[in-house]
mmCIF file with all atom_site columns, N, CA and C in Angstrom:
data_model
loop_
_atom_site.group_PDB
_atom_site.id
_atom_site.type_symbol
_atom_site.label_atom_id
_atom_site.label_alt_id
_atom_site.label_comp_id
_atom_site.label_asym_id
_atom_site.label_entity_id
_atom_site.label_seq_id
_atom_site.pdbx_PDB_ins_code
_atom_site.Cartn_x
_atom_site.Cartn_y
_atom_site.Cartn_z
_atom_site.occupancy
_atom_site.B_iso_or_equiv
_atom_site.pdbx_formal_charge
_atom_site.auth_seq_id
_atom_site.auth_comp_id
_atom_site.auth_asym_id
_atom_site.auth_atom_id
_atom_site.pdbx_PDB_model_num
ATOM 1   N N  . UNK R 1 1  ? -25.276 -23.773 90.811 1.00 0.00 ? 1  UNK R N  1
ATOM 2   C CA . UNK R 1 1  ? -23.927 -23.677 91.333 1.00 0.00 ? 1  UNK R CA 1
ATOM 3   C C  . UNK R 1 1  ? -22.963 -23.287 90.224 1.00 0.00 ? 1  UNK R C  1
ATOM 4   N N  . UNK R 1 2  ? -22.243 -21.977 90.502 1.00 0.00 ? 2  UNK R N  1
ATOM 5   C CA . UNK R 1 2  ? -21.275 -21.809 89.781 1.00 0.00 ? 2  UNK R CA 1
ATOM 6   C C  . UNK R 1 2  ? -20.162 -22.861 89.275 1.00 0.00 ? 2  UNK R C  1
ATOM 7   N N  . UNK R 1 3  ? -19.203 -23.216 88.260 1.00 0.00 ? 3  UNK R N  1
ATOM 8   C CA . UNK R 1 3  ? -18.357 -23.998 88.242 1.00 0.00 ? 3  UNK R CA 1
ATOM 9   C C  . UNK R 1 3  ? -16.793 -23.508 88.724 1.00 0.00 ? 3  UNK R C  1
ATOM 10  N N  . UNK R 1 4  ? -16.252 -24.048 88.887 1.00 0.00 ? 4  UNK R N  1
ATOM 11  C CA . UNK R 1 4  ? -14.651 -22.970 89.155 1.00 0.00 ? 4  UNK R CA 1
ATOM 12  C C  . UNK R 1 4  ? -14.011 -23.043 88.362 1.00 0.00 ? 4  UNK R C  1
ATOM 13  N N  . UNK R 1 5  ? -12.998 -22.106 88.458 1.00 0.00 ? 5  UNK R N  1
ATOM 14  C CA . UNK R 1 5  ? -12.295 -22.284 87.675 1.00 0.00 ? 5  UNK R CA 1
ATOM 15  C C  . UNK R 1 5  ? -11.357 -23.356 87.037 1.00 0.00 ? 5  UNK R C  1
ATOM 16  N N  . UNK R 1 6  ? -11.100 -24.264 88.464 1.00 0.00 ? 6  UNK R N  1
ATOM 17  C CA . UNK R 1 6  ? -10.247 -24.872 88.752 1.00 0.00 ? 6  UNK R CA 1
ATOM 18  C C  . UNK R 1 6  ? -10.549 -26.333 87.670 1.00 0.00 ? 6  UNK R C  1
ATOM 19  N N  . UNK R 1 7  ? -12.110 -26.421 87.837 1.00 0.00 ? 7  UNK R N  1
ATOM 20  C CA . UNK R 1 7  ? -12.829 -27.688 87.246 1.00 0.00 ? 7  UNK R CA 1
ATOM 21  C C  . UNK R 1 7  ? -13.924 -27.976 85.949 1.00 0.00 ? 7  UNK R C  1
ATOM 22  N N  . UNK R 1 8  ? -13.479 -26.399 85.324 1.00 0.00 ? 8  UNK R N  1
ATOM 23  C CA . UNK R 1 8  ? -14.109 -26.050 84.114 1.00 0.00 ? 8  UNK R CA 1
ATOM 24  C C  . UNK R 1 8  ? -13.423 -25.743 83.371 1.00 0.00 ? 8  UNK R C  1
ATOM 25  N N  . UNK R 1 9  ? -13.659 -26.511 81.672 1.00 0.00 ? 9  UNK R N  1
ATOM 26  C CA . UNK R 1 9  ? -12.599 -26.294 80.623 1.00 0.00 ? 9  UNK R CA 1
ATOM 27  C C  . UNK R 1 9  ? -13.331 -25.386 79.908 1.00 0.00 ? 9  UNK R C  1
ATOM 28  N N  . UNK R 1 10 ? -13.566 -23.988 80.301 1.00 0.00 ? 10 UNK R N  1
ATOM 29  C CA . UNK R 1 10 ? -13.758 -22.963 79.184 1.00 0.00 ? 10 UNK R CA 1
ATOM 30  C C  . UNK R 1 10 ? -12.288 -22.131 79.351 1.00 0.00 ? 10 UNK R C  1
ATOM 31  N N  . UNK R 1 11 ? -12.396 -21.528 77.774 1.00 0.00 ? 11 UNK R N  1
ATOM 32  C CA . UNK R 1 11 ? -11.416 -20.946 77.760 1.00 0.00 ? 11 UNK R CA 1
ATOM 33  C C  . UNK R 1 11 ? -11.237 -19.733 78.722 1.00 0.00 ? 11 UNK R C  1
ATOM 34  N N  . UNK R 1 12 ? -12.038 -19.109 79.321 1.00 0.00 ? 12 UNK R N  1
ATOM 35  C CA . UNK R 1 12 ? -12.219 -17.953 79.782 1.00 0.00 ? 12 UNK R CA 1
ATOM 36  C C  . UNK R 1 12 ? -11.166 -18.161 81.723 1.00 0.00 ? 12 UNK R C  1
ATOM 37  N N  . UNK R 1 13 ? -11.444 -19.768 81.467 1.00 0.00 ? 13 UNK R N  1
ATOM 38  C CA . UNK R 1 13 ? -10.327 -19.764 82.320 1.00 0.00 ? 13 UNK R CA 1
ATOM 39  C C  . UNK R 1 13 ? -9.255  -20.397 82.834 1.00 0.00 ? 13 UNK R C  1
ATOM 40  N N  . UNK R 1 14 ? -8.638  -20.112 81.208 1.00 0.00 ? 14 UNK R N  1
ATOM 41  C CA . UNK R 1 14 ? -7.472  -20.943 80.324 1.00 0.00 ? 14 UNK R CA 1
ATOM 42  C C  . UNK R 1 14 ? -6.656  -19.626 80.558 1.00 0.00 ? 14 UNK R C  1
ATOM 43  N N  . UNK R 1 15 ? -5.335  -20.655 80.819 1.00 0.00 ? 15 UNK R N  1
ATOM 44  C CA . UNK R 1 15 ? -4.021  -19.080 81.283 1.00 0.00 ? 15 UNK R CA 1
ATOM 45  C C  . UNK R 1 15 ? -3.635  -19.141 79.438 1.00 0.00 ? 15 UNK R C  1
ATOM 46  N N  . UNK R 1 16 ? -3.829  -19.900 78.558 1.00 0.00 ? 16 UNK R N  1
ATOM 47  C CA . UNK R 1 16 ? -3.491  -19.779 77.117 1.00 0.00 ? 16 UNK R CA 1
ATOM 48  C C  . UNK R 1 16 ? -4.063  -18.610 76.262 1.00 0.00 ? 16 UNK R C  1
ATOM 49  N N  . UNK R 1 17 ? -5.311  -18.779 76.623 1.00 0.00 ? 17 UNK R N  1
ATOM 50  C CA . UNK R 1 17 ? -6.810  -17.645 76.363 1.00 0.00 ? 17 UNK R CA 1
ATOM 51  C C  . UNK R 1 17 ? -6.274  -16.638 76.047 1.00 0.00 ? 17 UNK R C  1
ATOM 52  N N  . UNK R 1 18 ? -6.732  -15.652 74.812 1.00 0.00 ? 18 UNK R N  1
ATOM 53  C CA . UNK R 1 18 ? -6.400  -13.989 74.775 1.00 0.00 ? 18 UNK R CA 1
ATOM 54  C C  . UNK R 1 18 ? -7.352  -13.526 73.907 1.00 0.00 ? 18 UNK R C  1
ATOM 55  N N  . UNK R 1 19 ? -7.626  -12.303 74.069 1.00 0.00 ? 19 UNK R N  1
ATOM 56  C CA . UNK R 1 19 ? -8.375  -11.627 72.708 1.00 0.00 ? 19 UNK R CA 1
ATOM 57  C C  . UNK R 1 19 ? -7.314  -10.923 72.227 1.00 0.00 ? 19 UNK R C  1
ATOM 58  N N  . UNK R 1 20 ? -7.796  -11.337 70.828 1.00 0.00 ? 20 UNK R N  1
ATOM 59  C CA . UNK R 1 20 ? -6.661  -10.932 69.630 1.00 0.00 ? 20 UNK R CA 1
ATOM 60  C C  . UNK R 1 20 ? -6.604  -9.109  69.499 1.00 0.00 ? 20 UNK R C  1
ATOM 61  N N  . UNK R 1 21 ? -7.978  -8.960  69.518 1.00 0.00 ? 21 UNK R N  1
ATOM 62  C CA . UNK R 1 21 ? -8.513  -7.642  69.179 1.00 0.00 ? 21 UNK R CA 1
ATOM 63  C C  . UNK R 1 21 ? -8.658  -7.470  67.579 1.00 0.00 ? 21 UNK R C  1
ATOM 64  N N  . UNK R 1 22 ? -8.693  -8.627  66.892 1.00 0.00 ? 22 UNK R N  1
ATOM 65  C CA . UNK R 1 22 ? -8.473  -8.867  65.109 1.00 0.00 ? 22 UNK R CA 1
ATOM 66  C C  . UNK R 1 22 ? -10.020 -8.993  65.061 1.00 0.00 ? 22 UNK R C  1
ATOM 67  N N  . UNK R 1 23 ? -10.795 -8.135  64.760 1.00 0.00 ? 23 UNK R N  1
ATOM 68  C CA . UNK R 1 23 ? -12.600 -7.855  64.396 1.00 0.00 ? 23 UNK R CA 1
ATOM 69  C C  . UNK R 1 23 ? -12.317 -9.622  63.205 1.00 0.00 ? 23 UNK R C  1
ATOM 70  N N  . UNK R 1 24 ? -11.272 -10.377 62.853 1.00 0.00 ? 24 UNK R N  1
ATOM 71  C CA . UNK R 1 24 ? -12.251 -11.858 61.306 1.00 0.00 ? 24 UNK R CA 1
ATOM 72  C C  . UNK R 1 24 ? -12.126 -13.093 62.997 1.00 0.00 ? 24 UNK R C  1
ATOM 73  N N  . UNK R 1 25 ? -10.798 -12.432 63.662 1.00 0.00 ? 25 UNK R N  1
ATOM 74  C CA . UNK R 1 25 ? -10.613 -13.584 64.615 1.00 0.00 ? 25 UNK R CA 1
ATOM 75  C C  . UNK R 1 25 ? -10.449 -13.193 65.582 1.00 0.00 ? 25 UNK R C  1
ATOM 76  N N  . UNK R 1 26 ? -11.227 -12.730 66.695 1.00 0.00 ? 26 UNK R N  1
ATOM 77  C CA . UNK R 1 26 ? -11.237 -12.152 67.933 1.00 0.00 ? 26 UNK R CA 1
ATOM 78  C C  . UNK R 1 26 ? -10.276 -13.083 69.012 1.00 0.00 ? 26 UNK R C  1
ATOM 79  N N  . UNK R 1 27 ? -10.780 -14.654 68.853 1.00 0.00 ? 27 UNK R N  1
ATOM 80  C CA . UNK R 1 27 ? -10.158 -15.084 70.301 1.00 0.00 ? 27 UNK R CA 1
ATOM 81  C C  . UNK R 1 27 ? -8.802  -16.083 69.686 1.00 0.00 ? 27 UNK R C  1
ATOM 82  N N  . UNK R 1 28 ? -8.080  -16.195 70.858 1.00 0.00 ? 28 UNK R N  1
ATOM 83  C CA . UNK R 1 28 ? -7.156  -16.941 70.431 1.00 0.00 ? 28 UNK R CA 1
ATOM 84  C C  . UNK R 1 28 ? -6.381  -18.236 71.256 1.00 0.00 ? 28 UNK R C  1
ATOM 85  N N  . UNK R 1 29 ? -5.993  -18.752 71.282 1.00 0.00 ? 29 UNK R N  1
ATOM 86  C CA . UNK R 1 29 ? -5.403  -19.928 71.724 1.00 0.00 ? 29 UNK R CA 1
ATOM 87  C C  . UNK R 1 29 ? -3.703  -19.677 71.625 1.00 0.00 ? 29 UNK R C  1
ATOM 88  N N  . UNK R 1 30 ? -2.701  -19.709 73.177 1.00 0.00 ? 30 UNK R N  1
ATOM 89  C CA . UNK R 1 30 ? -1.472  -19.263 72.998 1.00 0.00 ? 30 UNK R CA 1
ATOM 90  C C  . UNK R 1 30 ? -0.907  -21.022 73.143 1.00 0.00 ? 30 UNK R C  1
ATOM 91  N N  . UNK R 1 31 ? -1.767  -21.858 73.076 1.00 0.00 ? 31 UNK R N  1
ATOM 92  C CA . UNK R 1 31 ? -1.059  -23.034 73.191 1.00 0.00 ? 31 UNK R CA 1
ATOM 93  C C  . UNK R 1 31 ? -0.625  -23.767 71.975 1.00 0.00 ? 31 UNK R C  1
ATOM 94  N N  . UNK R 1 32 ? -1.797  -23.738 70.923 1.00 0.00 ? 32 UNK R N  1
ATOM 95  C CA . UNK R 1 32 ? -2.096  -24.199 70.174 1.00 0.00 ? 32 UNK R CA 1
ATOM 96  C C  . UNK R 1 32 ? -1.525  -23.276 69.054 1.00 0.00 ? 32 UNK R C  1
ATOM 97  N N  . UNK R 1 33 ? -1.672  -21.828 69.363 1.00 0.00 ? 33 UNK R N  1
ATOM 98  C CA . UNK R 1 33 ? -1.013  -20.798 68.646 1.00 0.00 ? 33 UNK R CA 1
ATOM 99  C C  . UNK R 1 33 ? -1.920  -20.823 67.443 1.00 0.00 ? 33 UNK R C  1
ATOM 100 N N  . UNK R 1 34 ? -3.275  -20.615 67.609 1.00 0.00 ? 34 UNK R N  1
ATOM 101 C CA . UNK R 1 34 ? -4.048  -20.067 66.420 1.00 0.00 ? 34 UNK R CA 1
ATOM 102 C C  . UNK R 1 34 ? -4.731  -19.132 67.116 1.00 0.00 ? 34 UNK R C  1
ATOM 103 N N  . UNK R 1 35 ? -5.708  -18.373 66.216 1.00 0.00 ? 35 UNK R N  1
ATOM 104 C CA . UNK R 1 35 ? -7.384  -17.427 66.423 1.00 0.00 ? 35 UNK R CA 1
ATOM 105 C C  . UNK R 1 35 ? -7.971  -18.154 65.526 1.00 0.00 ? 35 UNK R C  1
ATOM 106 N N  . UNK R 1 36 ? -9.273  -17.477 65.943 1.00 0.00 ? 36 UNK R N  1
ATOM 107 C CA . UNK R 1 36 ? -10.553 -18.080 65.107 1.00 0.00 ? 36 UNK R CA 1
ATOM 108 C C  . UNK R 1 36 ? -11.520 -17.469 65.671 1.00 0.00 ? 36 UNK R C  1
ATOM 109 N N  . UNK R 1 37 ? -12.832 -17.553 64.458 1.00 0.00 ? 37 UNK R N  1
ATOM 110 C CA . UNK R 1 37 ? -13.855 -16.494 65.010 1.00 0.00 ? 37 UNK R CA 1
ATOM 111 C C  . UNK R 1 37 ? -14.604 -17.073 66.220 1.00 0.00 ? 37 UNK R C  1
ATOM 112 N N  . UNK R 1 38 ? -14.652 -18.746 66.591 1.00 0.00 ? 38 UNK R N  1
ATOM 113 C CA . UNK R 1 38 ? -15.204 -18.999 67.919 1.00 0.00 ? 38 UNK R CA 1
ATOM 114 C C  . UNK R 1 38 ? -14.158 -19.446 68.888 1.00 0.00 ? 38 UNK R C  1
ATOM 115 N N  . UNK R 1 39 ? -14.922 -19.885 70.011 1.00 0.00 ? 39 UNK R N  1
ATOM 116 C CA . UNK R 1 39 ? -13.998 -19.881 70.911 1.00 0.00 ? 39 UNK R CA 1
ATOM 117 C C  . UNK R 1 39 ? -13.104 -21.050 70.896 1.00 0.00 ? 39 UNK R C  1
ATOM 118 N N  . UNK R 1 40 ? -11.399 -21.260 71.762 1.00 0.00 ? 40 UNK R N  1
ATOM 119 C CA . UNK R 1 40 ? -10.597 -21.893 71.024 1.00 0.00 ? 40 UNK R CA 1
ATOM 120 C C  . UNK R 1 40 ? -10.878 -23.496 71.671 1.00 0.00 ? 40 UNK R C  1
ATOM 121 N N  . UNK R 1 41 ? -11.794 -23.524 72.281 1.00 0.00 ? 41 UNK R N  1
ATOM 122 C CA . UNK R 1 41 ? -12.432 -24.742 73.045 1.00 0.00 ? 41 UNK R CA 1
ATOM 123 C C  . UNK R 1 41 ? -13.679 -25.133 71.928 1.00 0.00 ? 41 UNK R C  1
ATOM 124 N N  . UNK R 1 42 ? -14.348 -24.451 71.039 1.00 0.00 ? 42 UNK R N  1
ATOM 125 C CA . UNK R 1 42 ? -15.240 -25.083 70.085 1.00 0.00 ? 42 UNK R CA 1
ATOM 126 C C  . UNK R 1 42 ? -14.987 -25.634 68.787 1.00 0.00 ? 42 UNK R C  1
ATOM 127 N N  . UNK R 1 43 ? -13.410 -24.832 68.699 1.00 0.00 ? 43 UNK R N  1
ATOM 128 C CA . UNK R 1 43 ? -12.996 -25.041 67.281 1.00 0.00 ? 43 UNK R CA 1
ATOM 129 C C  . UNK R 1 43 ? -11.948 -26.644 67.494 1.00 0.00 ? 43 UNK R C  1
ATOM 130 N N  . UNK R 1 44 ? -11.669 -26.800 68.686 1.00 0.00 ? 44 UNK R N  1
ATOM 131 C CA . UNK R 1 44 ? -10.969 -28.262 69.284 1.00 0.00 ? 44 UNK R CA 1
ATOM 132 C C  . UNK R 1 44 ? -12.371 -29.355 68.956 1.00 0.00 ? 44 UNK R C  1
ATOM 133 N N  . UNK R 1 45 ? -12.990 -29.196 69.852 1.00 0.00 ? 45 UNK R N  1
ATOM 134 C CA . UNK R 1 45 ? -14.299 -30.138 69.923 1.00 0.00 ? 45 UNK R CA 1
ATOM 135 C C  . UNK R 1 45 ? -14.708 -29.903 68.074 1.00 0.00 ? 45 UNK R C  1
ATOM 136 N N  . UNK R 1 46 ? -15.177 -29.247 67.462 1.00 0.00 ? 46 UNK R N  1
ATOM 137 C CA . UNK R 1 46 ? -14.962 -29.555 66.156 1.00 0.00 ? 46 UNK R CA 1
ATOM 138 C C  . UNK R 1 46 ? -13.929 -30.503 65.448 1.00 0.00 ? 46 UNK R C  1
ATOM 139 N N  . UNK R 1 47 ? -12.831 -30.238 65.946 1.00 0.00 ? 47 UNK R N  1
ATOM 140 C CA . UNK R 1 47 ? -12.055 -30.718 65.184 1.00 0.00 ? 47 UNK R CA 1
ATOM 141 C C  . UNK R 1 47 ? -11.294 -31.939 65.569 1.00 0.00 ? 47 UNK R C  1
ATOM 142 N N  . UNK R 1 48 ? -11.639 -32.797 66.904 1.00 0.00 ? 48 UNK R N  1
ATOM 143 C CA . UNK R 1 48 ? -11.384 -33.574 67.286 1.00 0.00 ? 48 UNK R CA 1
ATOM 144 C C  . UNK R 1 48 ? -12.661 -34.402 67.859 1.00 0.00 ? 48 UNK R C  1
ATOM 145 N N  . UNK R 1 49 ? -13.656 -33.657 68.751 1.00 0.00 ? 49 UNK R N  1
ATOM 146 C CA . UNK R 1 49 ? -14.942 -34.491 69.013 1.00 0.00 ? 49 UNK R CA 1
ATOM 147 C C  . UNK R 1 49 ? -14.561 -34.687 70.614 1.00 0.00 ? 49 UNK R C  1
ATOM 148 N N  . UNK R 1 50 ? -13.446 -34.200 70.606 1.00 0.00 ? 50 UNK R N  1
ATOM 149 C CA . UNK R 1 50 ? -12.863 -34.035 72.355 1.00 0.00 ? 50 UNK R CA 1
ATOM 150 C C  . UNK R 1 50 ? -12.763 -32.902 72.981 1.00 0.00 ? 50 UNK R C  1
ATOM 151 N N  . UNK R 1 51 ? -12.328 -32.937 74.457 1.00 0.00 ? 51 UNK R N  1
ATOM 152 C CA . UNK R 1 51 ? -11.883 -31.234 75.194 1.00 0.00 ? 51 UNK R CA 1
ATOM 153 C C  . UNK R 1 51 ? -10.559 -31.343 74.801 1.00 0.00 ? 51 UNK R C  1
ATOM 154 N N  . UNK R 1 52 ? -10.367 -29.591 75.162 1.00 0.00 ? 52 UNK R N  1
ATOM 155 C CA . UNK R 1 52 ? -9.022  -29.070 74.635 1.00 0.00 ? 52 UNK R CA 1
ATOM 156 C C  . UNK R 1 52 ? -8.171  -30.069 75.791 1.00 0.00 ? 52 UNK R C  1
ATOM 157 N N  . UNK R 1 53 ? -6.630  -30.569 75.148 1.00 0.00 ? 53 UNK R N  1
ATOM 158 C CA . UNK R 1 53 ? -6.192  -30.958 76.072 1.00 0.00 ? 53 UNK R CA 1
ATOM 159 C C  . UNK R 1 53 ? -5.109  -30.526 76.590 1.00 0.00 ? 53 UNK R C  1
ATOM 160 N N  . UNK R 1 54 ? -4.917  -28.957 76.303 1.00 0.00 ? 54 UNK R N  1
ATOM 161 C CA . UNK R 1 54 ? -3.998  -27.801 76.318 1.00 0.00 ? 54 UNK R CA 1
ATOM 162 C C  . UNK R 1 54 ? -4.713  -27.408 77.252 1.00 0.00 ? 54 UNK R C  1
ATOM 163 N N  . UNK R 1 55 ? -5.768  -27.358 78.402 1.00 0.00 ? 55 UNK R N  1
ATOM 164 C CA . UNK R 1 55 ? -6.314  -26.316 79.410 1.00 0.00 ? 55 UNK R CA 1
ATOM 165 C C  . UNK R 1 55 ? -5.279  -26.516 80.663 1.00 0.00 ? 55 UNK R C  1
ATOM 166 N N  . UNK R 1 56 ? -5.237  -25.216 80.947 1.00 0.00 ? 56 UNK R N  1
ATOM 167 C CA . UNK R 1 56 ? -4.043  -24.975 82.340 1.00 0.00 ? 56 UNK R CA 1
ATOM 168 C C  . UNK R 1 56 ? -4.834  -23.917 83.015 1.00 0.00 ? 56 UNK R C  1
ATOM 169 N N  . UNK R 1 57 ? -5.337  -24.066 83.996 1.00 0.00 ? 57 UNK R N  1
ATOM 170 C CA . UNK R 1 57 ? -6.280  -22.971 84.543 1.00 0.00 ? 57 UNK R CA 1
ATOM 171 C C  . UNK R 1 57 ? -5.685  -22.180 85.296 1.00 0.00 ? 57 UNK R C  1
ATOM 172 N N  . UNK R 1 58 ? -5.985  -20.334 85.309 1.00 0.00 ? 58 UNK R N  1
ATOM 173 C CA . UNK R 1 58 ? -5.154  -19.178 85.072 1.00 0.00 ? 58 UNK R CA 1
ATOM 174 C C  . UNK R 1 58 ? -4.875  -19.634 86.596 1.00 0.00 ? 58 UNK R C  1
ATOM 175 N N  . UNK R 1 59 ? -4.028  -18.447 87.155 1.00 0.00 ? 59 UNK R N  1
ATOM 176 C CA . UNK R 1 59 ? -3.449  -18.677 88.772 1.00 0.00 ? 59 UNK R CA 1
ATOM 177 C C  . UNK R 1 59 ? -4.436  -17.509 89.209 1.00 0.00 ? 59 UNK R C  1
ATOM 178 N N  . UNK R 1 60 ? -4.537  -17.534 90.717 1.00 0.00 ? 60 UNK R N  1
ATOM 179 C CA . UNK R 1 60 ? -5.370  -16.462 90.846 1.00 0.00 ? 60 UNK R CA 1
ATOM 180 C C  . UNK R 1 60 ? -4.573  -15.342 91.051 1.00 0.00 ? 60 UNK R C  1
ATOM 181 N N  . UNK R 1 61 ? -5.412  -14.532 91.272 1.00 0.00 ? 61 UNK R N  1
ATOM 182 C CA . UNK R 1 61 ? -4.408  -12.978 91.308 1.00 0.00 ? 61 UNK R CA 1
ATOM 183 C C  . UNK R 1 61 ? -4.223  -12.847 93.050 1.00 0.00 ? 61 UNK R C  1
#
């Protein structure tokens, strides 16, 4: 079973989410207001041991 959007904290479907298009730091985080070379949900859990607690999941189109 797929997850939704609605009830999954990847960034991919985080309204914060962007690609930078920067080849050292591709993805980025508009909440938190960094990039980094992984995604901005691994570099949280690194750095806290928790989920991001910035996720707002996108609206649909």
């Amino acid at each position: 079973m797929k997850p939704s959007p609605a009830t999954s904290l990847h960034c991919r479907f985080c309204r914060h989410y962007y690609i930078t298009h920067d080849v050292r730091f591709p993805y980025g985080c508009r909440a938190m207001d960094f990039k980094s070379k992984r995604l901005p949900l691994q570099e949280v859990r690194a750095a806290t041991g928790r989920d991001c607690q910035t996720f707002a999941p996108k609206t649909p189109r």
